[in-house]
PDB file of C-alpha atoms in Angstrom:
ATOM      1  CA  GLU N   1     -28.353  11.085 -16.559  1.00 58.00           C
ATOM      2  CA  ASN N   2     -31.923  10.672 -16.076  1.00 67.00           C
ATOM      3  CA  ASP N   3     -32.030  13.419 -13.391  1.00 70.00           C
ATOM      4  CA  GLN N   4     -30.447  15.691 -15.866  1.00 70.00           C
ATOM      5  CA  GLN N   5     -33.336  14.921 -18.124  1.00 72.00           C
ATOM      6  CA  GLN N   6     -35.999  15.585 -15.779  1.00 72.00           C
ATOM      7  CA  LEU N   7     -34.497  18.692 -14.605  1.00 70.00           C
ATOM      8  CA  SER N   8     -34.305  20.005 -18.378  1.00 71.00           C
ATOM      9  CA  ILE N   9     -38.111  19.124 -18.750  1.00 71.00           C
ATOM     10  CA  ASN N  10     -39.369  20.684 -15.613  1.00 71.00           C
ATOM     11  CA  ILE N  11     -37.101  24.173 -16.263  1.00 70.00           C
ATOM     12  CA  ASN N  12     -37.778  24.380 -19.818  1.00 68.00           C
ATOM     13  CA  ASP N  13     -37.755  28.067 -19.882  1.00 68.00           C
ATOM     14  CA  ILE N  14     -34.137  28.356 -18.951  1.00 69.00           C
ATOM     15  CA  PRO N  15     -31.158  27.107 -21.241  1.00 70.00           C
ATOM     16  CA  ILE N  16     -29.561  24.467 -19.288  1.00 71.00           C
ATOM     17  CA  THR N  17     -26.368  22.425 -20.070  1.00 71.00           C
ATOM     18  CA  PHE N  18     -24.591  19.821 -17.802  1.00 66.00           C
ATOM     19  CA  GLU N  19     -20.398  19.802 -17.987  1.00 63.00           C
ATOM     20  CA  GLN N  20     -18.661  16.823 -16.945  1.00 60.00           C
ATOM     21  CA  ILE N  21     -15.373  18.101 -15.314  1.00 50.00           C
ATOM     22  CA  LYS N  22     -12.560  15.237 -16.195  1.00 55.00           C
ATOM     23  CA  PHE N  23     -10.485  15.140 -12.847  1.00 53.00           C
ATOM     24  CA  VAL N  24      -8.096  12.487 -14.614  1.00 55.00           C
ATOM     25  CA  PRO N  25      -6.371  13.690 -17.580  1.00 55.00           C
ATOM     26  CA  SER N  26      -7.634  11.705 -20.866  1.00 53.00           C
ATOM     27  CA  LYS N  27      -3.599  10.531 -21.214  1.00 51.00           C
ATOM     28  CA  TRP N  28      -4.066   8.931 -18.060  1.00 52.00           C
ATOM     29  CA  GLN N  29      -7.249   6.948 -18.597  1.00 58.00           C
ATOM     30  CA  SER N  30      -6.677   3.408 -17.387  1.00 58.00           C
ATOM     31  CA  VAL N  31      -6.293   0.392 -19.504  1.00 58.00           C
ATOM     32  CA  HIS N  32      -8.255  -1.600 -16.928  1.00 55.00           C
ATOM     33  CA  THR N  33     -11.620  -0.601 -17.300  1.00 61.00           C
ATOM     34  CA  THR N  34     -13.385  -2.824 -14.397  1.00 62.00           C
ATOM     35  CA  TRP N  35     -12.245  -0.618 -11.554  1.00 63.00           C
ATOM     36  CA  TYR N  36     -14.167   2.280 -10.333  1.00 72.00           C
ATOM     37  CA  SER N  37     -12.360   5.924 -10.424  1.00 78.00           C
ATOM     38  CA  GLY N  38     -12.796   5.897  -6.450  1.00 83.00           C
ATOM     39  CA  TYR N  39     -10.175   2.948  -6.212  1.00 87.00           C
ATOM     40  CA  TYR N  40      -7.493   4.791  -8.235  1.00 87.00           C
ATOM     41  CA  HIS N  41      -8.290   7.804  -6.018  1.00 89.00           C
ATOM     42  CA  MET N  42      -7.749   5.693  -3.011  1.00 91.00           C
ATOM     43  CA  CYS N  43      -4.535   4.431  -4.079  1.00 92.00           C
ATOM     44  CA  GLN N  44      -3.331   8.049  -4.990  1.00 93.00           C
ATOM     45  CA  PHE N  45      -4.316   9.390  -1.713  1.00 92.00           C
ATOM     46  CA  ASN N  46      -2.403   6.548   0.299  1.00 94.00           C
ATOM     47  CA  ALA N  47       0.440   6.632  -1.931  1.00 94.00           C
ATOM     48  CA  ILE N  48       1.072  10.104  -2.779  1.00 93.00           C
ATOM     49  CA  MET N  49      -1.347  12.689  -1.040  1.00 92.00           C
ATOM     50  CA  LEU N  50      -1.842  11.328   2.493  1.00 92.00           C
ATOM     51  CA  HIS N  51       1.673  12.486   4.142  1.00 90.00           C
ATOM     52  CA  LYS N  52       1.189  16.187   2.510  1.00 90.00           C
ATOM     53  CA  HIS N  53      -2.076  16.604   4.767  1.00 90.00           C
ATOM     54  CA  PRO N  54      -1.172  19.076   7.305  1.00 90.00           C
ATOM     55  CA  LEU N  55      -2.304  17.434  10.105  1.00 91.00           C
ATOM     56  CA  ILE N  56       0.087  14.664   9.721  1.00 91.00           C
ATOM     57  CA  THR N  57       2.875  17.228  10.347  1.00 88.00           C
ATOM     58  CA  TYR N  58       1.975  17.232  14.160  1.00 93.00           C
ATOM     59  CA  PHE N  59       2.647  13.731  14.677  1.00 96.00           C
ATOM     60  CA  ASP N  60       5.974  11.811  14.986  1.00 97.00           C
ATOM     61  CA  TYR N  61       4.141   8.447  13.637  1.00 98.00           C
ATOM     62  CA  TYR N  62       1.056   7.408  11.865  1.00 97.00           C
ATOM     63  CA  TRP N  63      -0.708   4.585  11.799  1.00 97.00           C
ATOM     64  CA  ARG N  64      -2.758   3.276   8.744  1.00 96.00           C
ATOM     65  CA  LEU N  65      -5.583   0.721   9.590  1.00 94.00           C
ATOM     66  CA  ASP N  66      -8.450   0.247   7.044  1.00 88.00           C
ATOM     67  CA  SER N  67     -12.109   0.309   7.652  1.00 83.00           C
ATOM     68  CA  HIS N  68     -12.261  -3.117   6.998  1.00 86.00           C
ATOM     69  CA  SER N  69      -9.436  -4.437   9.068  1.00 92.00           C
ATOM     70  CA  TYR N  70      -9.174  -5.722  12.560  1.00 94.00           C
ATOM     71  CA  ILE N  71      -6.876  -6.429  15.324  1.00 96.00           C
ATOM     72  CA  MET N  72      -7.531 -10.074  16.783  1.00 95.00           C
ATOM     73  CA  THR N  73      -5.264 -10.100  19.590  1.00 94.00           C
ATOM     74  CA  ASN N  74      -4.547  -7.833  22.532  1.00 93.00           C
ATOM     75  CA  ILE N  75      -1.603  -5.407  22.082  1.00 94.00           C
ATOM     76  CA  ASN N  76       0.063  -4.825  25.306  1.00 93.00           C
ATOM     77  CA  TYR N  77       2.731  -2.496  24.409  1.00 96.00           C
ATOM     78  CA  ASP N  78       2.783   0.801  22.867  1.00 98.00           C
ATOM     79  CA  LEU N  79       3.410   0.366  19.209  1.00 98.00           C
ATOM     80  CA  PHE N  80       4.553   3.967  18.656  1.00 98.00           C
ATOM     81  CA  ASP N  81       6.999   3.639  21.691  1.00 98.00           C
ATOM     82  CA  PHE N  82       8.175   0.602  20.187  1.00 98.00           C
ATOM     83  CA  MET N  83       8.952   2.146  17.125  1.00 99.00           C
ATOM     84  CA  ARG N  84      10.481   5.179  18.647  1.00 98.00           C
ATOM     85  CA  ILE N  85      12.703   3.385  21.296  1.00 98.00           C
ATOM     86  CA  ASN N  86      13.990   1.199  18.543  1.00 98.00           C
ATOM     87  CA  HIS N  87      14.863   3.934  15.939  1.00 98.00           C
ATOM     88  CA  LEU N  88      12.327   2.252  13.335  1.00 99.00           C
ATOM     89  CA  LYS N  89      10.785   3.961  10.653  1.00 99.00           C
ATOM     90  CA  TYR N  90       8.183   1.443   9.350  1.00 99.00           C
ATOM     91  CA  GLY N  91       6.532  -1.279  10.468  1.00 98.00           C
ATOM     92  CA  PHE N  92       3.905  -3.768   8.780  1.00 98.00           C
ATOM     93  CA  ILE N  93       2.607  -7.098   9.216  1.00 97.00           C
ATOM     94  CA  MET N  94       2.127  -9.053   5.885  1.00 96.00           C
ATOM     95  CA  VAL N  95       3.555  -9.656   2.975  1.00 97.00           C
ATOM     96  CA  ASP N  96       1.709 -10.557  -0.326  1.00 96.00           C
ATOM     97  CA  GLU N  97       2.056 -10.521  -4.140  1.00 95.00           C
ATOM     98  CA  ASP N  98       0.505  -8.159  -6.800  1.00 95.00           C
ATOM     99  CA  ALA N  99      -0.259  -9.351 -10.337  1.00 92.00           C
ATOM    100  CA  ASP N 100       1.808  -8.645 -13.124  1.00 93.00           C
ATOM    101  CA  HIS N 101      -0.919  -6.795 -15.066  1.00 92.00           C
ATOM    102  CA  TYR N 102      -1.298  -4.039 -12.440  1.00 92.00           C
ATOM    103  CA  LEU N 103       2.292  -3.572 -12.589  1.00 96.00           C
ATOM    104  CA  THR N 104       2.906  -2.261 -15.867  1.00 95.00           C
ATOM    105  CA  ASN N 105       5.720  -0.087 -16.391  1.00 96.00           C
ATOM    106  CA  LEU N 106       6.360   0.358 -12.733  1.00 97.00           C
ATOM    107  CA  TRP N 107       9.585  -1.465 -12.385  1.00 97.00           C
ATOM    108  CA  GLU N 108      10.875   0.148 -15.574  1.00 97.00           C
ATOM    109  CA  THR N 109       9.975   3.531 -14.167  1.00 98.00           C
ATOM    110  CA  PHE N 110      11.760   2.955 -10.697  1.00 98.00           C
ATOM    111  CA  THR N 111      14.836   1.603 -12.574  1.00 97.00           C
ATOM    112  CA  ASP N 112      14.868   4.363 -14.885  1.00 97.00           C
ATOM    113  CA  TYR N 113      14.474   6.775 -12.002  1.00 98.00           C
ATOM    114  CA  LEU N 114      17.482   5.127  -9.943  1.00 98.00           C
ATOM    115  CA  LYS N 115      19.522   5.649 -13.421  1.00 97.00           C
ATOM    116  CA  HIS N 116      18.472   9.160 -14.256  1.00 97.00           C
ATOM    117  CA  HIS N 117      19.422  10.167 -10.703  1.00 97.00           C
ATOM    118  CA  CYS N 118      22.695   8.178 -10.495  1.00 97.00           C
ATOM    119  CA  LEU N 119      21.681   5.797  -8.005  1.00 97.00           C
ATOM    120  CA  SER N 120      22.187   2.018  -7.597  1.00 97.00           C
ATOM    121  CA  PRO N 121      19.543  -0.322  -6.353  1.00 96.00           C
ATOM    122  CA  SER N 122      19.957  -0.914  -2.523  1.00 97.00           C
ATOM    123  CA  GLU N 123      20.985  -4.102  -0.832  1.00 97.00           C
ATOM    124  CA  ASN N 124      17.255  -4.299  -0.002  1.00 98.00           C
ATOM    125  CA  ILE N 125      16.073  -4.049  -3.643  1.00 97.00           C
ATOM    126  CA  ARG N 126      18.680  -6.879  -4.795  1.00 96.00           C
ATOM    127  CA  GLN N 127      17.632  -9.336  -1.756  1.00 96.00           C
ATOM    128  CA  ALA N 128      14.271  -8.728  -1.451  1.00 96.00           C
ATOM    129  CA  GLN N 129      12.563  -7.322  -4.670  1.00 96.00           C
ATOM    130  CA  THR N 130      14.453  -9.172  -7.326  1.00 94.00           C
ATOM    131  CA  ASN N 131      14.649 -12.725  -8.374  1.00 88.00           C
ATOM    132  CA  PHE N 132      17.648 -14.759  -9.437  1.00 80.00           C
ATOM    133  CA  PHE N 133      18.029 -12.944 -12.829  1.00 81.00           C
ATOM    134  CA  ALA N 134      17.737  -9.633 -11.230  1.00 86.00           C
ATOM    135  CA  GLN N 135      14.142  -9.259 -12.617  1.00 92.00           C
ATOM    136  CA  TYR N 136      11.228  -7.501 -10.519  1.00 95.00           C
ATOM    137  CA  ASN N 137       9.530 -10.544  -8.387  1.00 95.00           C
ATOM    138  CA  MET N 138       6.279  -8.313  -7.647  1.00 96.00           C
ATOM    139  CA  LYS N 139       6.229  -9.198  -3.986  1.00 96.00           C
ATOM    140  CA  ILE N 140       4.794  -6.562  -1.727  1.00 97.00           C
ATOM    141  CA  ILE N 141       4.485  -5.238   1.936  1.00 97.00           C
ATOM    142  CA  TYR N 142       0.686  -5.380   2.354  1.00 94.00           C
ATOM    143  CA  ASN N 143       0.237  -1.914   3.522  1.00 94.00           C
ATOM    144  CA  ASN N 144      -3.477  -1.611   4.710  1.00 94.00           C
ATOM    145  CA  PHE N 145      -1.721  -1.899   7.918  1.00 96.00           C
ATOM    146  CA  PHE N 146       1.559   0.260   8.950  1.00 97.00           C
ATOM    147  CA  ILE N 147       3.176   2.574  11.214  1.00 98.00           C
ATOM    148  CA  VAL N 148       5.378   5.015   9.523  1.00 98.00           C
ATOM    149  CA  LYS N 149       7.775   7.687  10.801  1.00 98.00           C
ATOM    150  CA  THR N 150       5.900  10.959   9.268  1.00 97.00           C
ATOM    151  CA  ASP N 151       9.295  12.650   8.036  1.00 96.00           C
ATOM    152  CA  ILE N 152      10.403  10.214   5.776  1.00 97.00           C
ATOM    153  CA  TRP N 153       8.284  11.459   3.243  1.00 96.00           C
ATOM    154  CA  GLN N 154      10.003  14.493   3.379  1.00 94.00           C
ATOM    155  CA  GLN N 155      13.248  12.982   2.745  1.00 96.00           C
ATOM    156  CA  PRO N 156      14.409  14.439  -0.711  1.00 96.00           C
ATOM    157  CA  GLN N 157      15.018  11.225  -2.329  1.00 97.00           C
ATOM    158  CA  ILE N 158      11.752   9.744  -1.424  1.00 98.00           C
ATOM    159  CA  SER N 159       9.615  13.154  -1.970  1.00 96.00           C
ATOM    160  CA  ASN N 160      11.399  13.452  -5.502  1.00 97.00           C
ATOM    161  CA  PHE N 161      10.465   9.844  -6.432  1.00 98.00           C
ATOM    162  CA  LEU N 162       6.620  10.380  -5.266  1.00 97.00           C
ATOM    163  CA  SER N 163       6.621  13.531  -7.564  1.00 96.00           C
ATOM    164  CA  HIS N 164       7.823  11.582 -10.509  1.00 97.00           C
ATOM    165  CA  LEU N 165       5.349   8.813 -10.153  1.00 96.00           C
ATOM    166  CA  ASP N 166       2.600  11.530  -9.939  1.00 94.00           C
ATOM    167  CA  LYS N 167       3.950  13.248 -12.972  1.00 94.00           C
ATOM    168  CA  VAL N 168       4.209   9.784 -14.730  1.00 94.00           C
ATOM    169  CA  GLY N 169       0.403   8.925 -13.691  1.00 93.00           C
ATOM    170  CA  GLY N 170       0.864   5.339 -13.665  1.00 94.00           C
ATOM    171  CA  ILE N 171      -1.654   4.784 -10.778  1.00 94.00           C
ATOM    172  CA  TYR N 172      -4.597   6.071 -13.015  1.00 92.00           C
ATOM    173  CA  LYS N 173      -2.937   4.301 -16.430  1.00 91.00           C
ATOM    174  CA  TYR N 174      -2.051   1.305 -14.937  1.00 93.00           C
ATOM    175  CA  ARG N 175      -3.621   0.822 -11.682  1.00 92.00           C
ATOM    176  CA  TRP N 176      -0.457   0.637  -9.693  1.00 96.00           C
ATOM    177  CA  GLY N 177      -1.458   0.188  -6.166  1.00 95.00           C
ATOM    178  CA  ASP N 178      -0.123   2.348  -2.966  1.00 96.00           C
ATOM    179  CA  ALA N 179       1.341  -1.264  -1.675  1.00 97.00           C
ATOM    180  CA  PRO N 180       4.032  -1.773  -4.312  1.00 98.00           C
ATOM    181  CA  ILE N 181       4.749   1.752  -4.652  1.00 98.00           C
ATOM    182  CA  HIS N 182       5.424   2.018  -0.730  1.00 98.00           C
ATOM    183  CA  THR N 183       7.310  -1.308  -1.007  1.00 98.00           C
ATOM    184  CA  LEU N 184       9.804  -0.210  -3.458  1.00 98.00           C
ATOM    185  CA  ILE N 185      10.218   3.104  -1.445  1.00 98.00           C
ATOM    186  CA  ILE N 186      10.700   1.165   1.675  1.00 98.00           C
ATOM    187  CA  SER N 187      13.150  -1.308   0.035  1.00 98.00           C
ATOM    188  CA  GLN N 188      15.236   1.603  -1.758  1.00 98.00           C
ATOM    189  CA  PHE N 189      15.327   4.444   0.539  1.00 98.00           C
ATOM    190  CA  LEU N 190      15.488   2.848   4.286  1.00 98.00           C
ATOM    191  CA  ASN N 191      17.932   0.885   5.881  1.00 98.00           C
ATOM    192  CA  ARG N 192      16.797  -2.642   6.915  1.00 98.00           C
ATOM    193  CA  ASN N 193      17.139  -1.984  10.678  1.00 98.00           C
ATOM    194  CA  GLU N 194      14.915   0.852  10.032  1.00 99.00           C
ATOM    195  CA  VAL N 195      11.781  -1.483   8.998  1.00 99.00           C
ATOM    196  CA  VAL N 196      10.220  -4.303  11.385  1.00 99.00           C
ATOM    197  CA  ARG N 197       7.439  -6.812  10.663  1.00 98.00           C
ATOM    198  CA  PHE N 198       5.018  -7.581  13.678  1.00 97.00           C
ATOM    199  CA  ARG N 199       4.746 -10.963  13.997  1.00 95.00           C
ATOM    200  CA  ASP N 200       2.935 -10.765  17.364  1.00 95.00           C
ATOM    201  CA  ILE N 201      -0.339  -9.520  16.131  1.00 96.00           C
ATOM    202  CA  GLY N 202      -3.471 -11.097  15.048  1.00 96.00           C
ATOM    203  CA  TYR N 203      -4.762  -9.279  12.116  1.00 96.00           C
ATOM    204  CA  PHE N 204      -7.544  -9.624   9.710  1.00 96.00           C
ATOM    205  CA  HIS N 205      -8.257  -7.760   6.517  1.00 94.00           C
ATOM    206  CA  LYS N 206     -10.908  -8.278   4.165  1.00 90.00           C
ATOM    207  CA  GLN N 207     -10.469 -12.184   3.361  1.00 92.00           C
ATOM    208  CA  GLU N 208      -6.796 -12.433   4.842  1.00 95.00           C
ATOM    209  CA  PHE N 209      -5.905 -12.866   8.023  1.00 96.00           C
ATOM    210  CA  VAL N 210      -2.882 -13.975  10.046  1.00 96.00           C
ATOM    211  CA  CYS N 211      -2.805 -15.020  13.811  1.00 94.00           C
ATOM    212  CA  PRO N 212       0.551 -15.241  15.783  1.00 92.00           C
ATOM    213  CA  ASN N 213       1.963 -18.379  16.781  1.00 81.00           C
ATOM    214  CA  THR N 214       2.522 -17.720  20.441  1.00 75.00           C
ATOM    215  CA  ILE N 215      -1.162 -16.500  21.394  1.00 68.00           C
ATOM    216  CA  THR N 216      -3.365 -18.509  18.771  1.00 63.00           C
ATOM    217  CA  SER N 217      -5.897 -19.171  21.713  1.00 69.00           C
ATOM    218  CA  GLU N 218      -7.165 -15.660  21.627  1.00 83.00           C
ATOM    219  CA  CYS N 219      -7.118 -15.151  17.941  1.00 91.00           C
ATOM    220  CA  ASN N 220     -10.270 -16.124  16.375  1.00 92.00           C
ATOM    221  CA  PRO N 221     -10.517 -15.192  12.668  1.00 92.00           C
ATOM    222  CA  LYS N 222     -14.052 -16.900  12.254  1.00 91.00           C
ATOM    223  CA  GLU N 223     -15.799 -14.088  14.140  1.00 90.00           C
ATOM    224  CA  TYR N 224     -14.924 -11.898  11.276  1.00 90.00           C
ATOM    225  CA  PHE N 225     -16.044 -14.311   8.545  1.00 92.00           C
ATOM    226  CA  LEU N 226     -18.967 -12.129   7.091  1.00 86.00           C
ATOM    227  CA  TYR N 227     -20.096 -14.107   4.071  1.00 85.00           C
ATOM    228  CA  LYS N 228     -20.483 -17.794   4.032  1.00 84.00           C
ATOM    229  CA  ASN N 229     -19.453 -18.319   0.316  1.00 88.00           C
ATOM    230  CA  GLU N 230     -16.261 -16.118   0.490  1.00 90.00           C
ATOM    231  CA  ARG N 231     -12.963 -17.571   0.538  1.00 92.00           C
ATOM    232  CA  TYR N 232     -10.649 -16.537   3.354  1.00 94.00           C
ATOM    233  CA  HIS N 233      -7.008 -17.154   3.490  1.00 94.00           C
ATOM    234  CA  HIS N 234      -4.645 -17.711   6.371  1.00 94.00           C
ATOM    235  CA  TYR N 235      -1.143 -16.102   5.983  1.00 94.00           C
ATOM    236  CA  LYS N 236       0.864 -18.518   7.691  1.00 90.00           C
ATOM    237  CA  GLN N 237       3.633 -16.418   9.225  1.00 91.00           C
ATOM    238  CA  GLY N 238       2.102 -13.485   7.854  1.00 94.00           C
ATOM    239  CA  CYS N 239       3.006 -14.309   4.194  1.00 95.00           C
ATOM    240  CA  ASN N 240       0.686 -15.206   1.392  1.00 92.00           C
ATOM    241  CA  SER N 241       1.319 -19.006   0.460  1.00 90.00           C
ATOM    242  CA  HIS N 242       2.472 -18.050  -2.967  1.00 86.00           C
ATOM    243  CA  VAL N 243       5.327 -15.996  -1.283  1.00 88.00           C
ATOM    244  CA  ILE N 244       6.233 -17.655   1.749  1.00 87.00           C
ATOM    245  CA  THR N 245       9.532 -18.908   0.453  1.00 88.00           C
ATOM    246  CA  TYR N 246      10.591 -15.749  -1.117  1.00 91.00           C
ATOM    247  CA  PRO N 247      13.410 -13.180   0.835  1.00 94.00           C
ATOM    248  CA  LEU N 248      10.574 -10.452   1.404  1.00 95.00           C
ATOM    249  CA  CYS N 249       8.688 -12.987   3.535  1.00 94.00           C
ATOM    250  CA  HIS N 250      11.366 -12.959   6.411  1.00 95.00           C
ATOM    251  CA  TYR N 251      13.954 -10.254   5.137  1.00 97.00           C
ATOM    252  CA  TYR N 252      13.188  -7.523   7.665  1.00 98.00           C
ATOM    253  CA  PRO N 253      13.792  -7.828  11.618  1.00 98.00           C
ATOM    254  CA  GLU N 254      10.679  -9.480  13.080  1.00 97.00           C
ATOM    255  CA  LYS N 255       8.882  -8.712  16.309  1.00 96.00           C
ATOM    256  CA  LEU N 256       7.747 -11.962  17.752  1.00 91.00           C
TER     257      LEU N 256
END
C-alpha cells in the first residue's frame, strides 16, 4: 500500500489506479482468518492440482517429501520397486488426527457424495474412519510423506470426487487440509491390500518424528531439533499418541 502511494506521488501527471485480483471467490472466503492464503493454495495444489501436472504423467509413481521433512535412516531398497513388485498404490509413514474445526462439513460432503452416486462406505471407511457410532473419527494419514501410483488420480470415481470437492470450495472456506481429503479417498476407493505403511524408515517432519524399532541406533532426531523452546513429538509406532489406539494406526499392512 505504501508503494502504491509513493508511486502515485512520483508519477502525478498520469492517472494511476490499482486493482486487486481476487483469486478466491468471495463465496469461498475462509471462516478461519488466522491462516495465510498461501496455505490454502498449498492444500489445493497438493489435494487437487498436483497430479494434473503434465510432467507427472511420465512417471508410474511419485513421492512427496516436503522441504522441512527429513529421512533419518538409510533406506537399503528401492521404494518404487517395492511398491511396483507388491502391486501397491499408496504408501505412507505416520498417522495423525485433525482438529474438528478444520473439518467442517467435510464428512457430510463425503457421505452426501456417496449417496448421490449410489455408493456405500467402503469396509476401510467403516473400520478405520468411523467410531462405534458410525461417526467420523477425524484420524488421518499424515501425507507430507507419501508414495503413490500416478494413475489412481485418473480413476473416474477419484477424479469425479476431487472435482466435486473443488467445486464445493471447502479447502478455502473451511481450511480442509489435503491430508483428510487424501485419507478419505484412499480409504474409500483403494483396497486395503493396495496400501502400505512404512515402519522401517526414520522420518522427521517439523515437530513430529518416528524411529523404526529395528534400527534406533542410527535414528537421531535431535540432529533436526532447530529450536530450543520448541516441543517435539515422538510418534511411537508412527502414530500420534492420541490415535495409537484407533484402528487407522495399524489398519493397513505394514513394512517392518
